[in-house]
CSV table of C-alpha atoms in Angstrom, one decimal:
chain,number,residue,atom,x,y,z
A,56,UNK,CA,87.5,115.6,112.0
A,57,UNK,CA,91.1,114.5,111.4
A,58,UNK,CA,93.1,117.7,111.9
A,59,UNK,CA,96.7,118.0,110.3
A,60,UNK,CA,98.6,121.3,111.2
A,61,UNK,CA,101.7,122.6,109.8
A,62,UNK,CA,103.8,125.3,111.7
A,63,UNK,CA,103.8,127.8,109.1
A,64,UNK,CA,101.7,128.6,106.1
A,65,UNK,CA,104.6,130.8,104.3
A,66,UNK,CA,108.2,130.6,105.3
A,67,UNK,CA,111.1,132.9,103.7
A,68,UNK,CA,114.7,131.3,104.2
A,69,UNK,CA,118.3,132.2,103.1
A,70,UNK,CA,120.4,129.8,100.9
A,71,UNK,CA,122.4,127.8,103.7
A,72,UNK,CA,120.1,128.0,106.5
A,73,UNK,CA,118.6,125.1,108.5
A,74,UNK,CA,115.0,124.8,108.2
A,75,UNK,CA,112.5,123.0,110.3
A,76,UNK,CA,109.1,122.1,109.4
A,77,UNK,CA,106.8,120.6,111.8
A,78,UNK,CA,103.5,118.8,111.3
A,79,UNK,CA,101.2,117.7,113.9
A,80,UNK,CA,98.3,115.4,113.4
A,81,UNK,CA,95.3,114.7,116.3
A,82,UNK,CA,93.9,111.4,115.3
A,83,UNK,CA,97.0,108.9,116.7
A,84,UNK,CA,97.7,108.2,113.2
A,85,UNK,CA,100.6,105.6,112.9
A,86,UNK,CA,101.6,106.6,109.3
A,87,UNK,CA,102.8,110.2,108.5
A,88,UNK,CA,104.5,111.7,105.1
A,89,UNK,CA,106.4,114.5,103.8
A,90,UNK,CA,105.6,115.7,100.3
A,91,UNK,CA,106.6,118.6,97.8
A,92,UNK,CA,104.5,119.9,95.3
A,93,UNK,CA,105.6,121.6,92.1
A,94,UNK,CA,103.6,122.4,88.9
A,95,UNK,CA,103.1,119.7,86.7
A,96,UNK,CA,105.1,117.0,88.9
A,97,UNK,CA,102.0,116.5,91.2
A,98,UNK,CA,103.1,115.5,94.7
A,99,UNK,CA,106.6,113.7,95.0
A,100,UNK,CA,107.5,111.8,98.3
A,101,UNK,CA,110.3,112.9,100.5
A,102,UNK,CA,110.1,110.9,103.7
A,103,UNK,CA,107.4,108.6,105.4
A,104,UNK,CA,107.2,107.0,108.9
A,105,UNK,CA,105.4,104.2,109.7
A,106,UNK,CA,105.4,104.7,113.4
A,107,UNK,CA,107.2,106.3,116.0
A,108,UNK,CA,110.7,107.0,115.7
A,109,UNK,CA,110.7,105.1,112.1
A,110,UNK,CA,111.2,106.7,109.0
A,111,UNK,CA,111.9,105.2,105.3
A,112,UNK,CA,113.5,107.3,102.5
A,113,UNK,CA,110.8,108.1,99.7
A,114,UNK,CA,111.3,109.0,96.2
A,115,UNK,CA,113.6,112.5,96.6
A,116,UNK,CA,115.1,112.3,100.2
A,117,UNK,CA,118.2,114.0,99.0
A,118,UNK,CA,119.2,117.3,101.2
A,119,UNK,CA,116.4,116.5,103.5
A,120,UNK,CA,115.9,114.4,107.0
A,121,UNK,CA,113.1,114.0,109.2
A,122,UNK,CA,112.7,113.3,113.0
A,123,UNK,CA,109.6,111.5,114.6
A,124,UNK,CA,109.9,111.4,118.4
A,125,UNK,CA,106.3,111.7,119.0
A,126,UNK,CA,103.5,109.7,117.4
A,127,UNK,CA,101.6,113.2,116.7
A,128,UNK,CA,104.7,114.9,115.5
A,129,UNK,CA,106.5,114.5,112.2
A,130,UNK,CA,109.3,117.2,111.4
A,131,UNK,CA,111.1,117.6,108.0
A,132,UNK,CA,114.5,119.3,108.2
A,133,UNK,CA,116.6,120.7,105.5
A,134,UNK,CA,120.2,120.7,106.7
A,135,UNK,CA,121.4,123.6,104.5
A,136,UNK,CA,118.6,125.3,102.1
A,137,UNK,CA,119.0,125.5,98.7
A,138,UNK,CA,116.9,127.3,95.9
A,139,UNK,CA,116.0,124.2,94.2
A,140,UNK,CA,114.0,123.3,97.6
A,141,UNK,CA,111.4,126.1,96.7
A,142,UNK,CA,108.3,124.5,96.9
A,143,UNK,CA,105.0,123.8,98.8
A,144,UNK,CA,105.4,121.2,101.4
A,145,UNK,CA,102.6,119.2,102.5
A,146,UNK,CA,102.6,116.8,105.3
A,147,UNK,CA,99.9,113.6,105.7
A,148,UNK,CA,99.0,111.4,108.1
A,149,UNK,CA,97.1,107.9,107.7
A,150,UNK,CA,96.2,105.3,110.1
A,151,UNK,CA,97.8,101.9,109.9
A,152,UNK,CA,96.9,100.5,106.3
A,153,UNK,CA,94.2,97.6,106.7
A,154,UNK,CA,92.2,96.2,103.9
A,155,UNK,CA,93.4,98.8,101.3
A,156,UNK,CA,92.2,101.8,103.2
A,157,UNK,CA,94.8,104.1,102.0
A,158,UNK,CA,93.2,107.5,102.6
A,159,UNK,CA,95.6,110.5,103.9
A,160,UNK,CA,95.1,113.4,105.6
A,161,UNK,CA,96.7,116.6,104.3
A,162,UNK,CA,97.8,119.5,106.5
A,163,UNK,CA,97.4,123.1,104.3
A,164,UNK,CA,101.0,123.2,103.3
A,165,UNK,CA,104.0,125.3,103.9
A,166,UNK,CA,104.8,127.5,101.0
A,167,UNK,CA,108.8,127.9,101.1
A,168,UNK,CA,111.1,130.2,99.6
A,169,UNK,CA,114.7,130.1,99.7
A,170,UNK,CA,116.3,133.1,98.4
B,286,UNK,CA,110.5,109.0,86.1
B,287,UNK,CA,106.3,109.8,86.7
B,288,UNK,CA,104.4,106.7,86.9
B,289,UNK,CA,101.0,108.4,86.6
B,290,UNK,CA,100.4,110.8,84.0
B,291,UNK,CA,97.2,113.0,84.1
B,292,UNK,CA,95.7,114.7,81.2
B,293,UNK,CA,94.8,117.5,80.2
B,294,UNK,CA,97.4,119.6,82.6
B,295,UNK,CA,94.8,122.5,82.4
B,296,UNK,CA,91.1,123.0,81.6
B,297,UNK,CA,88.9,125.9,81.4
B,298,UNK,CA,85.5,125.6,81.0
B,299,UNK,CA,81.9,127.2,81.7
B,300,UNK,CA,79.3,126.3,84.1
B,301,UNK,CA,77.2,123.4,82.7
B,302,UNK,CA,79.7,121.9,80.5
B,303,UNK,CA,80.9,118.5,80.9
B,304,UNK,CA,84.6,117.2,81.3
B,305,UNK,CA,86.8,114.4,81.6
B,306,UNK,CA,90.0,114.0,83.3
B,307,UNK,CA,92.4,111.3,82.6
B,308,UNK,CA,95.2,109.5,84.8
B,309,UNK,CA,97.3,107.1,83.0
B,310,UNK,CA,100.2,104.5,83.9
B,311,UNK,CA,101.9,101.9,82.3
B,312,UNK,CA,101.9,100.1,86.0
B,313,UNK,CA,99.1,98.0,87.8
B,314,UNK,CA,97.7,99.5,90.6
B,315,UNK,CA,95.9,97.8,93.7
B,316,UNK,CA,93.6,100.8,94.2
B,317,UNK,CA,93.7,104.4,93.1
B,318,UNK,CA,92.3,107.5,94.9
B,319,UNK,CA,91.3,111.0,93.2
B,320,UNK,CA,92.0,114.0,95.5
B,321,UNK,CA,90.5,117.4,95.0
B,322,UNK,CA,92.7,120.3,96.1
B,323,UNK,CA,91.5,123.8,96.4
B,324,UNK,CA,93.9,126.7,96.8
B,325,UNK,CA,95.6,127.1,100.4
B,326,UNK,CA,94.7,123.9,101.3
B,327,UNK,CA,95.5,120.3,101.3
B,328,UNK,CA,94.4,117.5,99.1
B,329,UNK,CA,91.1,115.9,100.2
B,330,UNK,CA,90.0,112.5,99.1
B,331,UNK,CA,87.0,112.1,97.0
B,332,UNK,CA,87.2,108.5,96.2
B,333,UNK,CA,88.7,105.4,96.3
B,334,UNK,CA,88.2,102.4,93.5
B,335,UNK,CA,89.8,98.8,94.0
B,336,UNK,CA,88.4,96.8,91.3
B,337,UNK,CA,89.1,96.8,87.6
B,338,UNK,CA,86.1,98.2,85.6
B,339,UNK,CA,84.8,99.6,88.6
B,340,UNK,CA,82.8,102.7,88.5
B,341,UNK,CA,81.5,104.8,91.3
B,342,UNK,CA,79.5,108.0,91.4
B,343,UNK,CA,79.5,110.8,93.6
B,344,UNK,CA,76.9,113.3,92.9
B,345,UNK,CA,77.8,114.8,89.3
B,346,UNK,CA,81.3,113.0,89.5
B,347,UNK,CA,81.6,109.5,88.0
B,348,UNK,CA,85.3,107.5,88.5
B,349,UNK,CA,86.0,104.7,86.6
B,350,UNK,CA,89.1,102.5,87.1
B,351,UNK,CA,90.1,100.4,84.1
B,352,UNK,CA,89.9,97.1,83.4
B,353,UNK,CA,93.5,96.4,83.9
B,354,UNK,CA,93.7,98.5,86.9
B,355,UNK,CA,96.4,100.6,85.0
B,356,UNK,CA,94.2,103.9,84.3
B,357,UNK,CA,91.1,105.7,85.7
B,358,UNK,CA,89.0,108.8,84.7
B,359,UNK,CA,87.2,111.4,86.3
B,360,UNK,CA,84.1,112.6,84.7
B,361,UNK,CA,82.3,115.6,85.7
B,362,UNK,CA,78.8,116.6,84.5
B,363,UNK,CA,77.2,119.9,84.4
B,364,UNK,CA,80.4,121.6,86.2
B,365,UNK,CA,79.9,124.4,88.4
B,366,UNK,CA,82.4,126.9,90.0
B,367,UNK,CA,82.5,125.0,93.4
B,368,UNK,CA,84.5,122.2,91.3
B,369,UNK,CA,87.1,124.8,90.6
B,370,UNK,CA,90.6,123.2,91.9
B,371,UNK,CA,93.6,120.9,91.5
B,372,UNK,CA,92.4,117.3,90.8
B,373,UNK,CA,94.9,114.4,91.7
B,374,UNK,CA,95.1,110.7,91.1
B,375,UNK,CA,96.9,108.4,93.5
B,376,UNK,CA,97.7,105.0,93.0
B,377,UNK,CA,98.9,102.4,95.6
B,378,UNK,CA,101.0,99.3,94.3
B,379,UNK,CA,101.5,96.0,95.9
B,380,UNK,CA,105.0,95.5,97.3
B,381,UNK,CA,105.8,99.0,97.7
B,382,UNK,CA,104.9,99.6,101.3
B,383,UNK,CA,101.6,101.3,100.8
B,384,UNK,CA,103.0,104.3,99.4
B,385,UNK,CA,100.8,106.2,97.3
B,386,UNK,CA,102.4,107.6,94.0
B,387,UNK,CA,100.5,110.7,92.7
B,388,UNK,CA,99.6,111.8,89.3
B,389,UNK,CA,100.9,115.4,87.8
B,390,UNK,CA,97.6,116.8,88.1
B,391,UNK,CA,94.8,118.6,86.5
B,392,UNK,CA,93.9,122.2,87.3
B,393,UNK,CA,90.1,122.7,86.4
B,394,UNK,CA,88.7,126.3,86.5
B,395,UNK,CA,85.0,126.9,85.9
B,396,UNK,CA,83.7,130.3,85.1
B,397,UNK,CA,80.1,131.6,85.1
């Protein structure tokens, strides 16, 4: 089974702190994604990575950065946390898309609260 | 701008009832997926539809992709408490580097 793990299930941080969210997948997937999930808005893509050291901005990258130094690990960084970044953060991975197979495998999520 | 709108946003029904969830867009998608997310977990893929007009069945769940590939529906027959969860549609569009666009979500609660 594909396993995507996230470093924390719950996290509470103060405004202005630098926050690191870690994601690890064990299926040698090329593609990895970070989403945030808010009620009524579905999942919104923050950043994604096609492969090691590659990154692309998603729909809402402002206030976030990412790092992918190893294939299995994709980190999301909040440079200076703000209260409007309080949300559920979901990581996902996927093998390189071939013949229209877009299935993504998700981690359990990190619920981040910024006070 | 949300490209995929789901309706209803919330649905509370009793065991045994039937229901339909809709996923609508003005954009054309090359394929569309449905995921279910249970509390405390990430979404899990239920089905992928790729052809306009395609119908797929997964036990009591029936998925349909619109003829124009702009919309989709999920029909559940004789709902059970185990169907409770958040249902998300997600579309892939040609030329968007294989990114998925997720719908707004439908939260379903099935009670005894």
